[in-house]
Coordinates of C-alpha atoms and ligand atoms in Angstrom, one line a residue:
M1225 CA 0.0 0.0 0.0
S1226 CA 1.3 3.4 -0.9
F1227 CA 0.5 6.6 0.8
F1228 CA 1.5 8.6 -2.3
E1229 CA -1.3 8.0 -4.9
Y1230 CA -3.0 10.0 -7.7
I1231 CA -6.4 11.3 -6.8
N1232 CA -8.3 12.7 -9.8
G1233 CA -5.0 13.0 -11.8
E1234 CA -3.1 14.7 -9.0
L1235 CA -0.4 13.1 -6.8
Y1236 CA -1.2 13.2 -3.1
A1237 CA 0.6 12.4 0.2
E1238 CA -2.2 10.9 2.3
Q1239 CA -5.0 13.4 1.9
T1240 CA -2.8 16.4 1.1
S1241 CA -2.0 17.4 -2.5
L1242 CA 1.6 17.7 -3.3
S1243 CA 1.1 20.7 -5.5
S1244 CA -0.4 22.6 -2.6
I1245 CA 2.7 21.8 -0.6
A1246 CA 4.9 23.0 -3.4
T1247 CA 3.0 26.2 -3.7
E1248 CA 3.2 26.9 0.0
H1249 CA 6.7 25.7 0.7
G1250 CA 8.5 26.0 -2.6
T1251 CA 10.8 23.4 -4.3
P1252 CA 12.9 21.5 -3.9
C1253 CA 11.3 20.1 -0.9
Y1254 CA 11.0 16.7 0.9
V1255 CA 7.6 15.4 1.9
Y1256 CA 7.0 12.4 4.2
S1257 CA 3.9 10.5 5.2
R1258 CA 3.4 9.9 8.9
A1259 CA 1.0 7.0 8.1
A1260 CA 3.5 5.4 5.8
I1261 CA 6.3 5.5 8.5
E1262 CA 4.0 4.1 11.2
T1263 CA 2.6 1.4 8.9
Q1264 CA 6.1 0.2 8.0
W1265 CA 7.2 0.1 11.6
K1266 CA 4.0 -1.7 12.8
S1267 CA 4.3 -4.3 10.0
L1268 CA 7.7 -5.4 11.5
N1269 CA 6.5 -5.1 15.1
E1270 CA 3.4 -7.2 14.4
A1271 CA 5.4 -9.8 12.4
F1272 CA 7.3 -10.7 15.6
G1273 CA 4.0 -11.6 17.4
D1274 CA 4.9 -12.4 21.0
H1275 CA 8.5 -13.2 20.3
P1276 CA 10.6 -10.8 22.5
H1277 CA 12.1 -8.2 20.2
T1278 CA 13.2 -4.6 19.8
I1279 CA 13.0 -2.7 16.5
C1280 CA 16.0 -0.3 16.6
Y1281 CA 15.3 2.1 13.7
A1282 CA 18.5 3.0 12.0
V1283 CA 18.6 6.7 12.6
K1284 CA 21.0 7.4 9.7
A1285 CA 18.3 6.6 7.2
N1286 CA 16.3 9.7 8.2
S1287 CA 17.2 11.5 11.4
N1288 CA 14.7 14.3 11.5
I1289 CA 13.6 14.6 15.1
A1290 CA 9.9 14.5 14.0
V1291 CA 10.5 11.2 12.4
L1292 CA 12.3 9.9 15.5
N1293 CA 9.6 11.2 17.7
I1294 CA 6.9 9.4 15.7
L1295 CA 8.8 6.2 16.1
A1296 CA 9.6 6.8 19.8
R1297 CA 5.8 7.3 20.4
L1298 CA 5.3 3.8 19.0
G1299 CA 7.9 2.4 21.4
S1300 CA 10.7 2.0 18.9
G1301 CA 14.3 1.5 19.8
F1302 CA 17.1 3.1 17.7
D1303 CA 20.4 2.1 16.1
I1304 CA 22.8 5.0 16.2
V1305 CA 26.3 5.6 14.8
S1306 CA 27.3 8.9 16.5
E1307 CA 26.9 11.1 19.5
G1308 CA 24.8 13.4 17.3
E1309 CA 22.4 10.6 16.5
L1310 CA 22.1 9.7 20.2
R1311 CA 21.4 13.4 21.0
R1312 CA 18.7 13.4 18.4
V1313 CA 17.1 10.3 19.8
L1314 CA 17.1 11.7 23.3
K1315 CA 15.7 15.0 22.1
A1316 CA 12.9 13.1 20.3
G1317 CA 12.0 11.2 23.5
G1318 CA 13.6 7.9 22.6
D1319 CA 14.4 5.4 25.3
P1320 CA 18.2 5.1 25.6
N1321 CA 17.8 1.6 27.0
K1322 CA 16.5 0.6 23.5
V1323 CA 19.5 2.1 21.8
V1324 CA 22.3 0.1 20.1
F1325 CA 25.5 2.0 19.1
S1326 CA 27.2 0.8 15.9
G1327 CA 30.2 2.2 14.0
V1328 CA 33.8 1.4 13.4
A1329 CA 35.4 4.5 14.9
K1330 CA 33.6 5.6 18.0
S1331 CA 35.6 8.2 19.8
K1332 CA 36.2 8.2 23.5
N1333 CA 33.9 11.2 24.0
E1334 CA 31.1 9.4 22.0
L1335 CA 31.5 6.3 24.1
A1336 CA 31.5 8.2 27.3
F1337 CA 28.3 10.0 26.3
A1338 CA 26.7 6.7 25.3
L1339 CA 27.7 5.1 28.6
Q1340 CA 26.5 8.0 30.7
N1341 CA 23.1 7.7 29.0
N1342 CA 22.9 3.9 29.6
V1343 CA 22.5 2.7 26.0
R1344 CA 21.5 -1.0 25.8
S1345 CA 24.5 -2.1 23.8
I1346 CA 27.7 -0.8 22.4
N1347 CA 28.2 -2.8 19.2
I1348 CA 31.9 -3.2 19.1
E1349 CA 33.6 -3.6 15.7
S1350 CA 37.2 -4.4 16.6
V1351 CA 39.4 -5.8 19.5
A1352 CA 41.1 -2.4 19.7
E1353 CA 37.7 -0.8 20.3
L1354 CA 37.0 -3.3 23.1
E1355 CA 40.0 -2.1 25.0
R1356 CA 38.8 1.5 24.4
V1357 CA 35.4 0.7 25.8
Q1358 CA 36.9 -0.9 28.8
E1359 CA 39.1 2.2 29.4
V1360 CA 36.2 4.6 29.1
A1361 CA 33.8 2.5 31.2
A1362 CA 36.5 2.2 33.9
S1363 CA 37.1 6.0 33.9
L1364 CA 33.4 6.5 34.5
N1365 CA 33.3 3.8 37.1
T1366 CA 30.5 2.0 35.2
T1367 CA 29.9 -1.2 33.2
A1368 CA 29.5 -1.2 29.5
S1369 CA 26.9 -3.6 28.0
I1370 CA 28.4 -4.8 24.8
A1371 CA 27.9 -7.0 21.7
F1372 CA 30.5 -7.7 19.0
R1373 CA 29.3 -6.9 15.6
V1374 CA 30.6 -9.9 13.7
N1375 CA 31.3 -10.1 10.0
P1376 CA 29.9 -13.4 8.7
N1377 CA 31.4 -13.0 5.2
V1378 CA 28.1 -13.4 3.5
D1379 CA 27.4 -11.8 0.1
P1380 CA 24.2 -9.7 0.5
E1381 CA 24.0 -9.4 -3.4
T1382 CA 23.5 -5.7 -3.3
H1383 CA 25.4 -2.6 -4.5
P1384 CA 29.1 -2.9 -3.4
Y1385 CA 29.0 0.5 -1.7
I1386 CA 26.2 -0.8 0.7
S1387 CA 27.6 -4.3 1.2
T1388 CA 29.1 -4.5 4.6
G1389 CA 29.2 -8.1 5.7
M1390 CA 32.0 -9.5 3.6
D1391 CA 35.6 -10.1 4.4
K1392 CA 36.9 -7.1 2.4
A1393 CA 34.6 -4.7 4.3
K1394 CA 35.9 -2.5 7.1
F1395 CA 32.9 -3.4 9.3
G1396 CA 32.7 -5.9 12.1
V1397 CA 35.0 -8.5 13.7
T1398 CA 35.8 -11.6 11.6
M1399 CA 34.3 -14.9 12.9
E1400 CA 37.9 -16.1 13.6
A1401 CA 38.6 -13.1 15.8
A1402 CA 35.2 -12.9 17.4
F1403 CA 35.6 -16.0 19.6
E1404 CA 38.8 -14.8 21.2
A1405 CA 37.4 -11.3 21.4
Y1406 CA 34.4 -12.5 23.5
K1407 CA 36.8 -14.5 25.8
R1408 CA 38.8 -11.3 26.3
A1409 CA 35.7 -9.3 26.9
D1410 CA 34.5 -11.8 29.5
L1411 CA 37.7 -11.1 31.5
L1412 CA 37.4 -7.3 31.5
P1413 CA 36.1 -5.8 34.7
N1414 CA 34.0 -3.0 33.2
I1415 CA 32.5 -5.0 30.3
E1416 CA 29.4 -7.0 30.4
V1417 CA 28.7 -9.2 27.4
H1418 CA 25.1 -8.7 26.3
G1419 CA 24.7 -9.8 22.8
I1420 CA 26.0 -10.5 19.3
A1421 CA 25.3 -8.2 16.3
C1422 CA 25.5 -8.6 12.6
H1423 CA 24.6 -6.3 9.7
I1424 CA 25.5 -7.6 6.2
G1425 CA 24.4 -4.8 4.0
S1426 CA 21.5 -2.7 2.7
Q1427 CA 18.7 -2.9 0.1
I1428 CA 18.7 -6.7 0.3
T1429 CA 15.9 -8.2 -1.6
K1430 CA 16.1 -11.9 -0.7
T1431 CA 15.8 -13.8 2.6
S1432 CA 18.8 -16.1 1.8
P1433 CA 21.6 -13.8 2.7
F1434 CA 19.9 -13.0 6.1
S1435 CA 19.4 -16.7 6.8
D1436 CA 23.0 -17.6 5.8
A1437 CA 24.3 -14.9 8.2
L1438 CA 22.0 -16.0 10.9
E1439 CA 23.3 -19.6 10.7
I1440 CA 26.8 -18.3 11.2
V1441 CA 25.9 -16.1 14.1
L1442 CA 24.0 -18.9 15.8
S1443 CA 27.0 -21.2 15.5
M1444 CA 29.0 -18.6 17.3
V1445 CA 26.3 -18.3 20.0
K1446 CA 26.6 -22.1 20.6
R1447 CA 30.4 -22.0 20.6
L1448 CA 30.4 -19.2 23.2
A1449 CA 28.0 -21.1 25.4
T1450 CA 30.7 -23.9 25.6
Q1451 CA 32.9 -21.3 27.3
G1452 CA 30.1 -20.2 29.7
I1453 CA 29.6 -16.9 27.7
E1454 CA 25.9 -16.3 27.6
I1455 CA 24.4 -14.2 24.8
K1456 CA 21.2 -12.4 25.8
Q1457 CA 20.2 -10.7 22.6
L1458 CA 20.6 -11.4 18.9
D1459 CA 20.9 -8.1 16.9
L1460 CA 20.4 -9.1 13.3
G1461 CA 21.0 -5.7 11.8
G1462 CA 19.0 -3.9 9.1
G1463 CA 19.1 -4.3 5.4
L1464 CA 15.6 -5.2 4.3
G1465 CA 15.2 -3.8 0.8
I1466 CA 12.3 -1.8 -0.7
D1467 CA 10.7 -1.4 -4.1
Y1468 CA 12.5 1.4 -6.1
Q1469 CA 12.1 -0.1 -9.5
G1470 CA 10.0 -3.2 -9.3
E1471 CA 12.1 -5.2 -6.8
V1472 CA 10.1 -7.6 -4.8
P1473 CA 11.8 -7.9 -1.4
P1474 CA 10.6 -10.3 1.3
S1475 CA 7.5 -9.1 3.2
A1476 CA 7.9 -8.1 6.8
D1477 CA 6.3 -11.4 7.8
D1478 CA 8.6 -13.5 5.7
Y1479 CA 11.7 -11.7 6.8
V1480 CA 10.8 -11.9 10.5
Q1481 CA 9.5 -15.4 10.4
S1482 CA 12.6 -16.7 8.7
M1483 CA 14.6 -15.3 11.6
I1484 CA 12.3 -16.8 14.3
Q1485 CA 12.2 -20.2 12.6
G1486 CA 15.9 -20.0 12.0
I1487 CA 16.7 -19.6 15.7
K1488 CA 14.1 -22.1 16.9
A1489 CA 15.5 -24.7 14.5
H1490 CA 18.6 -24.5 16.7
G1491 CA 16.7 -24.7 19.9
I1492 CA 17.6 -21.1 20.7
D1493 CA 15.0 -18.8 22.0
L1494 CA 16.7 -15.4 22.4
P1495 CA 15.2 -11.9 22.1
I1496 CA 15.9 -10.4 18.6
A1497 CA 16.8 -6.8 17.8
I1498 CA 16.7 -5.6 14.2
E1499 CA 18.0 -2.3 12.8
P1500 CA 15.8 -1.4 9.8
G1501 CA 16.2 2.0 8.3
R1502 CA 15.3 2.0 4.6
Y1503 CA 12.3 -0.3 5.1
I1504 CA 10.7 2.1 7.4
A1505 CA 11.6 5.5 5.8
G1506 CA 12.4 4.8 2.2
N1507 CA 9.0 4.7 0.5
S1508 CA 7.6 7.0 3.2
G1509 CA 8.9 10.1 1.4
V1510 CA 9.3 11.9 -1.9
M1511 CA 11.2 14.9 -3.1
L1512 CA 9.4 17.6 -5.0
T1513 CA 11.1 19.5 -7.8
Q1514 CA 10.1 21.9 -10.5
I1515 CA 11.2 22.0 -14.1
E1516 CA 13.1 25.1 -14.9
F1517 CA 13.8 24.5 -18.6
L1518 CA 13.6 21.9 -21.3
K1519 CA 16.7 21.6 -23.5
H1520 CA 17.1 19.5 -26.6
N1521 CA 20.5 18.4 -27.9
T1522 CA 21.0 16.3 -31.0
S1523 CA 20.9 13.1 -29.1
K1524 CA 19.1 14.0 -25.8
N1525 CA 16.2 15.8 -24.3
F1526 CA 16.9 17.3 -20.9
A1527 CA 14.4 18.2 -18.2
I1528 CA 16.4 20.7 -16.1
V1529 CA 15.0 20.8 -12.6
D1530 CA 15.6 22.8 -9.5
A1531 CA 16.9 19.9 -7.3
G1532 CA 20.4 18.6 -7.7
M1533 CA 22.8 16.0 -6.6
N1534 CA 23.4 18.0 -3.5
D1535 CA 19.7 17.6 -2.5
L1536 CA 19.5 13.9 -3.5
L1537 CA 22.9 12.2 -3.9
R1538 CA 21.9 8.6 -4.3
P1539 CA 21.6 8.5 -8.2
A1540 CA 25.1 10.2 -8.5
L1541 CA 26.8 8.1 -5.8
Y1542 CA 25.3 4.7 -6.4
Q1543 CA 23.7 4.9 -9.8
A1544 CA 20.5 4.4 -7.8
F1545 CA 17.2 4.5 -9.5
H1546 CA 14.4 6.7 -8.2
N1547 CA 11.1 6.7 -10.0
I1548 CA 10.1 10.2 -11.1
K1549 CA 6.4 11.0 -11.6
P1550 CA 4.6 14.2 -12.7
I1551 CA 2.5 15.7 -9.9
K1552 CA -0.3 16.2 -12.5
E1553 CA -1.0 13.2 -14.7
K1554 CA -0.9 14.1 -18.5
P1555 CA -1.8 12.1 -21.6
T1556 CA 1.2 9.9 -22.4
E1557 CA 1.0 10.6 -26.2
E1558 CA 2.7 13.9 -25.4
A1559 CA 5.6 12.2 -23.7
K1560 CA 9.2 12.2 -24.7
V1561 CA 12.3 10.6 -23.2
F1562 CA 14.2 12.9 -20.9
D1563 CA 17.3 12.9 -18.7
V1564 CA 16.1 14.6 -15.6
V1565 CA 19.1 16.8 -14.6
G1566 CA 19.8 19.3 -11.8
P1567 CA 21.6 22.6 -11.6
V1568 CA 24.9 21.5 -9.9
C1569 CA 28.0 21.9 -12.1
E1570 CA 28.8 18.3 -12.4
S1571 CA 27.9 15.8 -15.2
A1572 CA 26.9 13.4 -12.4
C1573 CA 24.1 15.8 -11.3
V1574 CA 21.4 13.6 -12.8
L1575 CA 18.3 12.5 -11.0
G1576 CA 17.2 10.0 -13.6
Y1577 CA 18.2 8.9 -17.1
D1578 CA 15.8 8.1 -20.0
R1579 CA 12.5 8.9 -18.3
T1580 CA 9.4 9.0 -20.4
L1581 CA 7.6 12.1 -19.3
A1582 CA 5.0 14.5 -20.7
V1583 CA 6.2 17.8 -19.3
K1584 CA 6.8 21.5 -19.8
P1585 CA 8.7 24.2 -17.9
G1586 CA 7.1 25.0 -14.6
D1587 CA 5.7 21.4 -14.1
L1588 CA 6.2 19.7 -10.8
L1589 CA 7.8 16.3 -10.4
A1590 CA 8.0 13.9 -7.5
V1591 CA 11.1 11.9 -7.1
L1592 CA 9.9 8.8 -5.3
S1593 CA 11.4 6.6 -2.6
A1594 CA 13.2 9.6 -1.1
G1595 CA 12.4 9.1 2.6
A1596 CA 15.7 7.2 3.4
Y1597 CA 19.3 8.2 2.7
S1598 CA 18.0 11.3 0.9
F1599 CA 17.7 14.5 3.0
V1600 CA 20.3 13.1 5.4
M1601 CA 22.8 12.9 2.6
A1602 CA 22.0 16.4 1.2
N1603 CA 24.9 18.9 1.3
N1604 CA 25.7 22.4 0.4
Y1605 CA 27.8 21.9 -2.7
N1606 CA 27.6 24.9 -5.1
S1607 CA 26.4 26.9 -2.0
R1608 CA 22.9 25.5 -2.4
N1609 CA 20.7 25.7 0.7
R1610 CA 19.3 22.4 1.9
P1611 CA 15.6 21.9 1.2
P1612 CA 12.8 21.9 3.8
E1613 CA 11.2 18.8 5.1
I1614 CA 7.4 18.5 5.5
M1615 CA 5.6 15.8 7.3
V1616 CA 2.1 15.1 6.1
D1617 CA -0.4 13.8 8.6
G1618 CA -3.8 13.2 6.9
T1619 CA -4.8 16.6 5.6
Q1620 CA -2.2 18.5 7.6
A1621 CA 1.3 19.4 6.3
H1622 CA 3.8 20.2 9.1
V1623 CA 7.1 21.9 8.4
I1624 CA 9.6 19.7 10.3
R1625 CA 12.6 21.4 9.0
K1626 CA 12.7 24.8 7.4
R1627 CA 14.5 25.6 4.2
E1628 CA 18.1 26.5 5.0
S1629 CA 18.9 30.3 4.7
F1630 CA 22.0 31.9 3.4
E1631 CA 22.9 33.0 7.0
Q1632 CA 22.7 29.3 8.1
L1633 CA 24.8 28.3 5.1
I1634 CA 27.7 30.5 6.1
A1635 CA 27.2 30.3 9.9
G1636 CA 30.5 29.5 11.5
E1637 CA 32.6 31.0 8.7
T1638 CA 34.7 34.1 9.3
Q1639 CA 37.0 36.3 7.3
L1640 CA 40.6 36.9 8.4
P1641 CA 41.2 40.2 10.3
E1642 CA 42.1 43.3 8.4
Ligands
LIG347 N1 22.6 -1.1 10.9 C1 23.8 -0.8 10.5 C2 25.0 -1.2 11.4 C3 24.0 -0.1 9.3 O1 25.2 0.2 8.9 C4 22.9 0.2 8.5 C5 23.1 0.9 7.3 C6 21.6 -0.1 9.0 C7 21.5 -0.8 10.2 C8 20.4 0.2 8.2 O2 20.3 -0.5 7.0 P1 19.0 -0.4 6.2 O3 17.9 -1.2 6.9 O4 18.6 1.0 6.0 O5 19.3 -1.0 4.9 N2 23.5 5.5 1.9 C9 23.2 4.2 1.4 C10 22.8 3.2 2.5 C11 23.9 3.0 3.5 C12 23.5 2.1 4.6 C13 24.5 2.1 5.7 N3 24.2 1.3 6.8 C14 22.0 4.3 0.4 O6 21.6 5.4 0.1 O7 21.6 3.3 -0.2

């Protein structure tokens, strides 16, 4: 079910027309649907039934505090990768005891902040980091609840830039090193082993890579038990893919059930945490953009729009496909094939190649699937202000982040003295 549908030829977010949002707030502009975010989160939550679980939304996917607050109100946990993300979660009313802290290079200050706020688990990604966590926990006279993020060397069959669970990735501790690392952790006075974590990649569209990784994680859980090291939570990461271009990823039910069946088959009945980001936010948002000009070269038609790679980086960075739809449906016989390109002075500033569109200057377009890894990756290249973010809730459109101003753009910059 999509919360972005045409009603009488006009594209809506829930019961709010996107053209009314563009008129009021200008373009480019991000628009999210509260109902979409909640529906996605609830689909995972319900799929677990009465199996003990925590859904730790991956804050990096969309970290606007309104998004985090909506999820916190549902009782969500959070997966964070920086002090900034933890501060956002706290500001949004999230429960730190449902927070897992991932990342390969957590600084001492970040670790201290996380420990002072009693996060549920520091997901440690190297033996060197274990020693750092011990040192910081000791200096605070506290105990750190930890998991190792293990790297099961499973191919998630996704884009190489978002594939994280293979040997060549910088992420996690190899299976060979993990056993010794747990034994070491067990000896450290300010470390309490809580769980085991694993995240193999993102935009995964099959269950088999998840199941393969789970098998490897479970074999480690059993091996640790022989040493008297008890795992209390399985954190199986994020990665569930979404439909950008006709992909058919597993449903929430299939994904969750395959985990539950997988652990039960081993006679293991542990609480499960997952870290979904894209699945919750990805298809819960669109980016609105307006056509400035049409341009025709000998071999190409260009629809030049007011949003660029600084606003939505994914096509330029990953050759990612985002569907692009006109906000007002038009007869397709007027359509031509366009490259939809933005204003940034880079050839890579393209939002979509070879799109069949019936459009003229001034028309509004919606770039779909822009709720995750979209605004969060926006930047100020070419001194472009970042767009506003709007949250639709039924017939209401709330500004949840204002358009950046020139003053904000240069805040923090100073000239040299005379
Ligand atoms: N947990 C960890 C430890 C992660 O590194 C990630 C994503 C997630 C959870 C959430 O994964 P998800 O459920 O969203 O697939 N910028 C890229 C995606 C990078 C993902 C990084 N890690 C993109 O635009 O496709």
